[in-house]
Amino acid sequence: ENFIKFQEASRGGDTITRRKFSSIMHQCCPRTHKTELEDYIFRLFDIDNNGTIEFEEFLIISTIMNEGTPQSKLRQVFRAFDADKRGFISKDEFCKIVEHLFHLVPECEKEHL
């Protein structure tokens, strides 16, 4: 099942490029798409940070996010949010994360925050 999903996303290729990934994100989330969030999600899947998502990476992250422990999920999300790869999330990185995620909150809900 995961292989079929990957084959569809990669259009039969061995990898999902950044461009292909962006196209998928635009199709899946047309109303809430934001490039910065797309960057976080791409980094989540691009474990070796080579600019493409290979099937093995796709499988690892899909498995962790579907079946992993809360700790393993948190490690992967942390890795994606640690943009400069220094092993911690700086105040600046944290503020950007909050700013980028805030746009997902419906307008009618924002006034209550």
Short mmCIF file of N, CA, C and O in Angstrom, two decimals:
data_model
loop_
_atom_site.label_atom_id
_atom_site.label_comp_id
_atom_site.label_asym_id
_atom_site.label_seq_id
_atom_site.Cartn_x
_atom_site.Cartn_y
_atom_site.Cartn_z
N GLU A 1 0.82 -1.19 0.00
CA GLU A 1 0.00 0.00 0.00
C GLU A 1 0.87 1.27 0.00
O GLU A 1 0.61 2.20 -0.76
N ASN A 2 1.91 1.31 0.86
CA ASN A 2 2.80 2.47 0.88
C ASN A 2 3.55 2.62 -0.43
O ASN A 2 3.78 3.74 -0.88
N PHE A 3 3.94 1.49 -1.01
CA PHE A 3 4.66 1.56 -2.28
C PHE A 3 3.77 2.14 -3.37
O PHE A 3 4.22 2.96 -4.18
N ILE A 4 2.52 1.77 -3.37
CA ILE A 4 1.58 2.30 -4.36
C ILE A 4 1.42 3.81 -4.19
O ILE A 4 1.45 4.57 -5.16
N LYS A 5 1.27 4.25 -2.94
CA LYS A 5 1.16 5.69 -2.67
C LYS A 5 2.41 6.43 -3.14
O LYS A 5 2.32 7.50 -3.73
N PHE A 6 3.57 5.84 -2.87
CA PHE A 6 4.83 6.48 -3.28
C PHE A 6 4.92 6.52 -4.80
O PHE A 6 5.32 7.55 -5.36
N GLN A 7 4.57 5.44 -5.46
CA GLN A 7 4.62 5.39 -6.92
C GLN A 7 3.70 6.44 -7.54
O GLN A 7 4.06 7.10 -8.52
N GLU A 8 2.53 6.62 -6.95
CA GLU A 8 1.61 7.65 -7.45
C GLU A 8 2.20 9.04 -7.25
O GLU A 8 2.16 9.88 -8.15
N ALA A 9 2.77 9.28 -6.07
CA ALA A 9 3.33 10.60 -5.76
C ALA A 9 4.56 10.90 -6.61
O ALA A 9 4.77 12.04 -7.03
N SER A 10 5.37 9.88 -6.87
CA SER A 10 6.60 10.09 -7.64
C SER A 10 6.38 9.92 -9.14
O SER A 10 7.32 10.05 -9.92
N ARG A 11 5.14 9.64 -9.50
CA ARG A 11 4.77 9.38 -10.90
C ARG A 11 5.64 8.27 -11.51
O ARG A 11 6.17 8.39 -12.60
N GLY A 12 5.82 7.21 -10.71
CA GLY A 12 6.56 6.04 -11.17
C GLY A 12 8.06 6.15 -11.01
O GLY A 12 8.79 5.24 -11.37
N GLY A 13 8.54 7.23 -10.42
CA GLY A 13 9.99 7.42 -10.25
C GLY A 13 10.52 6.82 -8.97
O GLY A 13 9.78 6.22 -8.18
N ASP A 14 11.81 6.98 -8.76
CA ASP A 14 12.48 6.46 -7.57
C ASP A 14 12.46 7.46 -6.42
O ASP A 14 12.72 7.08 -5.28
N THR A 15 12.20 8.72 -6.73
CA THR A 15 12.22 9.76 -5.70
C THR A 15 11.08 10.75 -5.93
O THR A 15 10.53 10.84 -7.02
N ILE A 16 10.80 11.49 -4.87
CA ILE A 16 9.88 12.62 -4.97
C ILE A 16 10.74 13.87 -4.84
O ILE A 16 11.38 14.09 -3.81
N THR A 17 10.78 14.64 -5.89
CA THR A 17 11.57 15.87 -5.88
C THR A 17 10.83 16.95 -5.11
O THR A 17 9.64 16.83 -4.81
N ARG A 18 11.54 18.02 -4.81
CA ARG A 18 10.94 19.15 -4.11
C ARG A 18 9.78 19.72 -4.93
O ARG A 18 8.74 20.07 -4.39
N ARG A 19 9.96 19.78 -6.23
CA ARG A 19 8.92 20.31 -7.12
C ARG A 19 7.67 19.42 -7.10
O ARG A 19 6.55 19.91 -7.02
N LYS A 20 7.88 18.10 -7.20
CA LYS A 20 6.75 17.18 -7.15
C LYS A 20 6.03 17.29 -5.81
O LYS A 20 4.80 17.28 -5.74
N PHE A 21 6.81 17.39 -4.73
CA PHE A 21 6.24 17.50 -3.40
C PHE A 21 5.39 18.76 -3.28
O PHE A 21 4.29 18.74 -2.73
N SER A 22 5.89 19.86 -3.82
CA SER A 22 5.16 21.12 -3.77
C SER A 22 3.83 20.99 -4.52
O SER A 22 2.79 21.47 -4.05
N SER A 23 3.85 20.34 -5.64
CA SER A 23 2.63 20.13 -6.42
C SER A 23 1.61 19.31 -5.62
O SER A 23 0.42 19.62 -5.61
N ILE A 24 2.08 18.28 -4.95
CA ILE A 24 1.21 17.44 -4.13
C ILE A 24 0.60 18.27 -3.00
O ILE A 24 -0.60 18.19 -2.73
N MET A 25 1.41 19.10 -2.35
CA MET A 25 0.92 19.93 -1.25
C MET A 25 -0.14 20.91 -1.73
O MET A 25 -1.14 21.14 -1.06
N HIS A 26 0.08 21.51 -2.89
CA HIS A 26 -0.91 22.43 -3.44
C HIS A 26 -2.23 21.73 -3.73
O HIS A 26 -3.30 22.30 -3.52
N GLN A 27 -2.16 20.48 -4.21
CA GLN A 27 -3.38 19.72 -4.50
C GLN A 27 -4.09 19.29 -3.23
O GLN A 27 -5.32 19.34 -3.15
N CYS A 28 -3.32 18.88 -2.23
CA CYS A 28 -3.92 18.38 -0.98
C CYS A 28 -4.46 19.48 -0.09
O CYS A 28 -5.44 19.28 0.62
N CYS A 29 -3.83 20.63 -0.11
CA CYS A 29 -4.17 21.70 0.83
C CYS A 29 -4.31 23.04 0.13
O CYS A 29 -3.60 24.00 0.48
N PRO A 30 -5.18 23.15 -0.85
CA PRO A 30 -5.23 24.41 -1.61
C PRO A 30 -5.62 25.62 -0.77
O PRO A 30 -5.10 26.71 -0.96
N ARG A 31 -6.49 25.44 0.21
CA ARG A 31 -6.95 26.56 1.02
C ARG A 31 -5.93 26.97 2.07
O ARG A 31 -5.78 28.15 2.38
N THR A 32 -5.23 26.01 2.63
CA THR A 32 -4.32 26.30 3.74
C THR A 32 -2.85 26.24 3.36
O THR A 32 -1.99 26.32 4.23
N HIS A 33 -2.55 26.08 2.09
CA HIS A 33 -1.15 25.94 1.68
C HIS A 33 -0.33 27.16 2.08
O HIS A 33 -0.75 28.29 1.93
N LYS A 34 0.83 26.88 2.62
CA LYS A 34 1.80 27.91 2.95
C LYS A 34 3.17 27.30 2.71
O LYS A 34 3.48 26.22 3.22
N THR A 35 4.01 27.97 1.96
CA THR A 35 5.31 27.43 1.58
C THR A 35 6.14 27.03 2.79
O THR A 35 6.81 26.00 2.79
N GLU A 36 6.10 27.85 3.83
CA GLU A 36 6.92 27.54 5.02
C GLU A 36 6.48 26.24 5.68
O GLU A 36 7.34 25.46 6.11
N LEU A 37 5.19 25.97 5.73
CA LEU A 37 4.72 24.70 6.28
C LEU A 37 5.12 23.55 5.37
O LEU A 37 5.49 22.47 5.83
N GLU A 38 5.06 23.79 4.10
CA GLU A 38 5.49 22.79 3.12
C GLU A 38 6.97 22.44 3.36
O GLU A 38 7.35 21.28 3.30
N ASP A 39 7.78 23.45 3.66
CA ASP A 39 9.20 23.21 3.93
C ASP A 39 9.39 22.30 5.14
O ASP A 39 10.21 21.39 5.11
N TYR A 40 8.62 22.54 6.22
CA TYR A 40 8.72 21.69 7.41
C TYR A 40 8.36 20.25 7.08
O TYR A 40 9.05 19.31 7.49
N ILE A 41 7.28 20.08 6.33
CA ILE A 41 6.82 18.73 6.01
C ILE A 41 7.83 18.02 5.10
O ILE A 41 8.12 16.84 5.28
N PHE A 42 8.38 18.76 4.14
CA PHE A 42 9.37 18.15 3.26
C PHE A 42 10.59 17.71 4.07
O PHE A 42 11.09 16.60 3.90
N ARG A 43 11.04 18.57 4.99
CA ARG A 43 12.20 18.20 5.84
C ARG A 43 11.89 16.99 6.70
O ARG A 43 12.79 16.19 6.99
N LEU A 44 10.64 16.84 7.10
CA LEU A 44 10.25 15.68 7.89
C LEU A 44 10.52 14.39 7.11
O LEU A 44 11.08 13.44 7.65
N PHE A 45 10.16 14.38 5.84
CA PHE A 45 10.35 13.18 5.01
C PHE A 45 11.77 13.03 4.47
O PHE A 45 12.23 11.92 4.26
N ASP A 46 12.45 14.12 4.22
CA ASP A 46 13.80 14.07 3.64
C ASP A 46 14.83 13.84 4.74
O ASP A 46 15.59 14.72 5.12
N ILE A 47 14.87 12.62 5.25
CA ILE A 47 15.68 12.28 6.41
C ILE A 47 17.16 12.57 6.18
O ILE A 47 17.85 13.10 7.06
N ASP A 48 17.68 12.22 5.00
CA ASP A 48 19.11 12.42 4.74
C ASP A 48 19.44 13.82 4.22
O ASP A 48 20.59 14.13 3.92
N ASN A 49 18.41 14.65 4.11
CA ASN A 49 18.60 16.06 3.74
C ASN A 49 19.29 16.24 2.39
O ASN A 49 20.09 17.16 2.21
N ASN A 50 18.96 15.37 1.43
CA ASN A 50 19.59 15.48 0.11
C ASN A 50 18.71 16.18 -0.92
O ASN A 50 19.04 16.25 -2.09
N GLY A 51 17.54 16.66 -0.49
CA GLY A 51 16.67 17.41 -1.39
C GLY A 51 15.65 16.58 -2.14
O GLY A 51 14.90 17.11 -2.95
N THR A 52 15.62 15.27 -1.89
CA THR A 52 14.60 14.40 -2.48
C THR A 52 14.10 13.43 -1.41
O THR A 52 14.77 13.20 -0.40
N ILE A 53 12.94 12.86 -1.66
CA ILE A 53 12.38 11.86 -0.75
C ILE A 53 12.44 10.51 -1.46
O ILE A 53 11.81 10.33 -2.52
N GLU A 54 13.22 9.59 -0.92
CA GLU A 54 13.31 8.25 -1.47
C GLU A 54 12.24 7.39 -0.82
O GLU A 54 11.71 7.72 0.25
N PHE A 55 11.94 6.24 -1.42
CA PHE A 55 10.90 5.37 -0.90
C PHE A 55 11.19 4.96 0.54
O PHE A 55 10.29 4.95 1.38
N GLU A 56 12.43 4.64 0.84
CA GLU A 56 12.79 4.22 2.21
C GLU A 56 12.44 5.32 3.22
O GLU A 56 11.89 5.04 4.29
N GLU A 57 12.75 6.57 2.88
CA GLU A 57 12.42 7.69 3.77
C GLU A 57 10.90 7.82 3.92
O GLU A 57 10.39 8.02 5.03
N PHE A 58 10.21 7.72 2.81
CA PHE A 58 8.75 7.79 2.82
C PHE A 58 8.17 6.71 3.72
O PHE A 58 7.29 6.97 4.54
N LEU A 59 8.69 5.51 3.61
CA LEU A 59 8.21 4.38 4.39
C LEU A 59 8.50 4.56 5.87
O LEU A 59 7.64 4.33 6.73
N ILE A 60 9.71 5.00 6.20
CA ILE A 60 10.09 5.20 7.60
C ILE A 60 9.17 6.22 8.27
O ILE A 60 8.61 5.97 9.34
N ILE A 61 9.02 7.39 7.64
CA ILE A 61 8.20 8.44 8.26
C ILE A 61 6.73 8.05 8.28
O ILE A 61 6.03 8.28 9.28
N SER A 62 6.23 7.44 7.22
CA SER A 62 4.84 6.99 7.21
C SER A 62 4.58 6.01 8.34
O SER A 62 3.56 6.09 9.04
N THR A 63 5.49 5.08 8.53
CA THR A 63 5.35 4.08 9.59
C THR A 63 5.40 4.72 10.97
O THR A 63 4.57 4.46 11.83
N ILE A 64 6.39 5.60 11.17
CA ILE A 64 6.52 6.27 12.47
C ILE A 64 5.27 7.08 12.78
O ILE A 64 4.73 7.03 13.88
N MET A 65 4.80 7.85 11.81
CA MET A 65 3.65 8.72 12.07
C MET A 65 2.35 7.94 12.24
O MET A 65 1.44 8.39 12.93
N ASN A 66 2.25 6.76 11.64
CA ASN A 66 1.04 5.95 11.78
C ASN A 66 1.09 4.99 12.95
O ASN A 66 0.07 4.72 13.59
N GLU A 67 2.28 4.46 13.25
CA GLU A 67 2.38 3.38 14.24
C GLU A 67 3.39 3.65 15.35
O GLU A 67 3.48 2.87 16.29
N GLY A 68 4.14 4.73 15.24
CA GLY A 68 5.21 4.98 16.19
C GLY A 68 4.73 5.45 17.55
O GLY A 68 3.56 5.82 17.74
N THR A 69 5.65 5.44 18.48
CA THR A 69 5.36 5.94 19.83
C THR A 69 5.27 7.46 19.79
O THR A 69 5.79 8.09 18.85
N PRO A 70 4.64 8.05 20.77
CA PRO A 70 4.63 9.52 20.83
C PRO A 70 6.04 10.11 20.81
O PRO A 70 6.28 11.13 20.17
N GLN A 71 6.98 9.45 21.48
CA GLN A 71 8.36 9.94 21.51
C GLN A 71 9.01 9.90 20.13
O GLN A 71 9.71 10.84 19.74
N SER A 72 8.79 8.83 19.38
CA SER A 72 9.39 8.73 18.05
C SER A 72 8.78 9.77 17.11
O SER A 72 9.48 10.35 16.27
N LYS A 73 7.49 10.02 17.25
CA LYS A 73 6.84 11.05 16.43
C LYS A 73 7.39 12.42 16.77
O LYS A 73 7.70 13.22 15.88
N LEU A 74 7.54 12.69 18.06
CA LEU A 74 8.07 13.98 18.50
C LEU A 74 9.50 14.19 18.01
O LEU A 74 9.85 15.29 17.58
N ARG A 75 10.32 13.15 18.02
CA ARG A 75 11.70 13.26 17.51
C ARG A 75 11.71 13.69 16.05
O ARG A 75 12.51 14.53 15.64
N GLN A 76 10.83 13.11 15.26
CA GLN A 76 10.80 13.44 13.83
C GLN A 76 10.28 14.86 13.60
O GLN A 76 10.81 15.59 12.76
N VAL A 77 9.25 15.25 14.32
CA VAL A 77 8.73 16.61 14.19
C VAL A 77 9.79 17.62 14.64
O VAL A 77 10.00 18.64 13.99
N PHE A 78 10.48 17.31 15.73
CA PHE A 78 11.55 18.18 16.21
C PHE A 78 12.62 18.35 15.13
O PHE A 78 13.07 19.46 14.85
N ARG A 79 13.00 17.25 14.51
CA ARG A 79 14.02 17.28 13.45
C ARG A 79 13.60 18.21 12.32
O ARG A 79 14.39 18.99 11.79
N ALA A 80 12.31 18.18 11.97
CA ALA A 80 11.82 19.03 10.89
C ALA A 80 11.81 20.50 11.30
O ALA A 80 12.10 21.38 10.49
N PHE A 81 11.48 20.78 12.55
CA PHE A 81 11.41 22.17 13.02
C PHE A 81 12.78 22.75 13.35
O PHE A 81 12.94 23.97 13.40
N ASP A 82 13.76 21.92 13.61
CA ASP A 82 15.13 22.38 13.89
C ASP A 82 15.81 22.72 12.56
O ASP A 82 16.65 21.99 12.05
N ALA A 83 15.42 23.86 12.00
CA ALA A 83 15.81 24.22 10.63
C ALA A 83 17.31 24.29 10.43
O ALA A 83 17.83 23.90 9.39
N ASP A 84 18.05 24.77 11.43
CA ASP A 84 19.50 24.91 11.25
C ASP A 84 20.27 23.68 11.73
O ASP A 84 21.49 23.66 11.70
N LYS A 85 19.56 22.65 12.18
CA LYS A 85 20.14 21.35 12.55
C LYS A 85 21.18 21.47 13.67
O LYS A 85 22.16 20.73 13.70
N ARG A 86 20.94 22.37 14.63
CA ARG A 86 21.89 22.53 15.75
C ARG A 86 21.50 21.69 16.97
O ARG A 86 22.21 21.71 17.96
N GLY A 87 20.39 20.98 16.89
CA GLY A 87 20.01 20.12 18.00
C GLY A 87 19.06 20.75 18.99
O GLY A 87 18.71 20.14 20.00
N PHE A 88 18.64 21.97 18.72
CA PHE A 88 17.64 22.62 19.56
C PHE A 88 16.85 23.60 18.71
O PHE A 88 17.27 23.99 17.63
N ILE A 89 15.70 23.97 19.20
CA ILE A 89 14.85 24.93 18.49
C ILE A 89 15.05 26.28 19.18
O ILE A 89 14.71 26.44 20.36
N SER A 90 15.61 27.21 18.45
CA SER A 90 15.88 28.54 19.00
C SER A 90 14.57 29.33 19.16
O SER A 90 13.53 28.95 18.62
N LYS A 91 14.65 30.41 19.89
CA LYS A 91 13.47 31.28 20.06
C LYS A 91 12.99 31.77 18.71
O LYS A 91 11.78 31.79 18.44
N ASP A 92 13.91 32.14 17.82
CA ASP A 92 13.54 32.61 16.49
C ASP A 92 12.83 31.52 15.69
O ASP A 92 11.81 31.77 15.05
N GLU A 93 13.38 30.30 15.72
CA GLU A 93 12.74 29.18 15.02
C GLU A 93 11.35 28.92 15.60
O GLU A 93 10.39 28.70 14.85
N PHE A 94 11.24 28.97 16.91
CA PHE A 94 9.94 28.72 17.56
C PHE A 94 8.91 29.77 17.16
O PHE A 94 7.77 29.44 16.84
N CYS A 95 9.32 31.02 17.14
CA CYS A 95 8.40 32.10 16.75
C CYS A 95 7.94 31.93 15.31
O CYS A 95 6.76 32.15 14.99
N LYS A 96 8.85 31.50 14.43
CA LYS A 96 8.47 31.26 13.03
C LYS A 96 7.49 30.11 12.91
O LYS A 96 6.53 30.16 12.13
N ILE A 97 7.70 29.06 13.70
CA ILE A 97 6.80 27.91 13.69
C ILE A 97 5.39 28.35 14.08
O ILE A 97 4.41 28.04 13.40
N VAL A 98 5.30 29.10 15.18
CA VAL A 98 4.00 29.58 15.66
C VAL A 98 3.34 30.46 14.61
O VAL A 98 2.16 30.32 14.30
N GLU A 99 4.12 31.37 14.03
CA GLU A 99 3.59 32.26 12.99
C GLU A 99 3.06 31.48 11.80
O GLU A 99 1.99 31.75 11.27
N HIS A 100 3.81 30.47 11.36
CA HIS A 100 3.42 29.68 10.20
C HIS A 100 2.21 28.79 10.48
O HIS A 100 1.38 28.58 9.60
N LEU A 101 2.11 28.29 11.69
CA LEU A 101 0.98 27.44 12.04
C LEU A 101 -0.28 28.25 12.34
O LEU A 101 -1.39 27.77 12.16
N PHE A 102 -0.10 29.49 12.79
CA PHE A 102 -1.24 30.33 13.16
C PHE A 102 -2.20 30.55 12.00
O PHE A 102 -3.40 30.65 12.19
N HIS A 103 -1.67 30.58 10.79
CA HIS A 103 -2.56 30.82 9.65
C HIS A 103 -3.52 29.65 9.41
O HIS A 103 -4.52 29.80 8.70
N LEU A 104 -3.27 28.49 10.01
CA LEU A 104 -4.18 27.36 9.87
C LEU A 104 -5.43 27.50 10.74
O LEU A 104 -6.43 26.83 10.51
N VAL A 105 -5.37 28.39 11.74
CA VAL A 105 -6.51 28.60 12.61
C VAL A 105 -7.58 29.39 11.84
O VAL A 105 -7.27 30.43 11.26
N PRO A 106 -8.82 28.89 11.83
CA PRO A 106 -9.87 29.63 11.12
C PRO A 106 -10.02 31.04 11.68
O PRO A 106 -9.86 31.28 12.87
N GLU A 107 -10.34 31.97 10.81
CA GLU A 107 -10.46 33.39 11.20
C GLU A 107 -11.40 33.58 12.38
O GLU A 107 -11.12 34.35 13.28
N CYS A 108 -12.52 32.87 12.38
CA CYS A 108 -13.50 33.03 13.45
C CYS A 108 -12.95 32.56 14.80
O CYS A 108 -13.43 32.97 15.85
N GLU A 109 -11.94 31.71 14.78
CA GLU A 109 -11.33 31.21 16.02
C GLU A 109 -10.22 32.12 16.53
O GLU A 109 -9.93 32.15 17.71
N LYS A 110 -9.59 32.87 15.64
CA LYS A 110 -8.45 33.70 16.02
C LYS A 110 -8.80 34.76 17.05
O LYS A 110 -8.00 35.08 17.91
N GLU A 111 -10.01 35.31 16.97
CA GLU A 111 -10.40 36.35 17.90
C GLU A 111 -10.53 35.84 19.32
O GLU A 111 -10.50 36.59 20.27
N HIS A 112 -10.65 34.50 19.50
CA HIS A 112 -10.79 33.90 20.82
C HIS A 112 -9.46 33.50 21.42
O HIS A 112 -9.43 33.02 22.55
N LEU A 113 -8.39 33.67 20.71
CA LEU A 113 -7.07 33.26 21.20
C LEU A 113 -6.41 34.34 22.00
O LEU A 113 -6.58 35.49 21.86
#
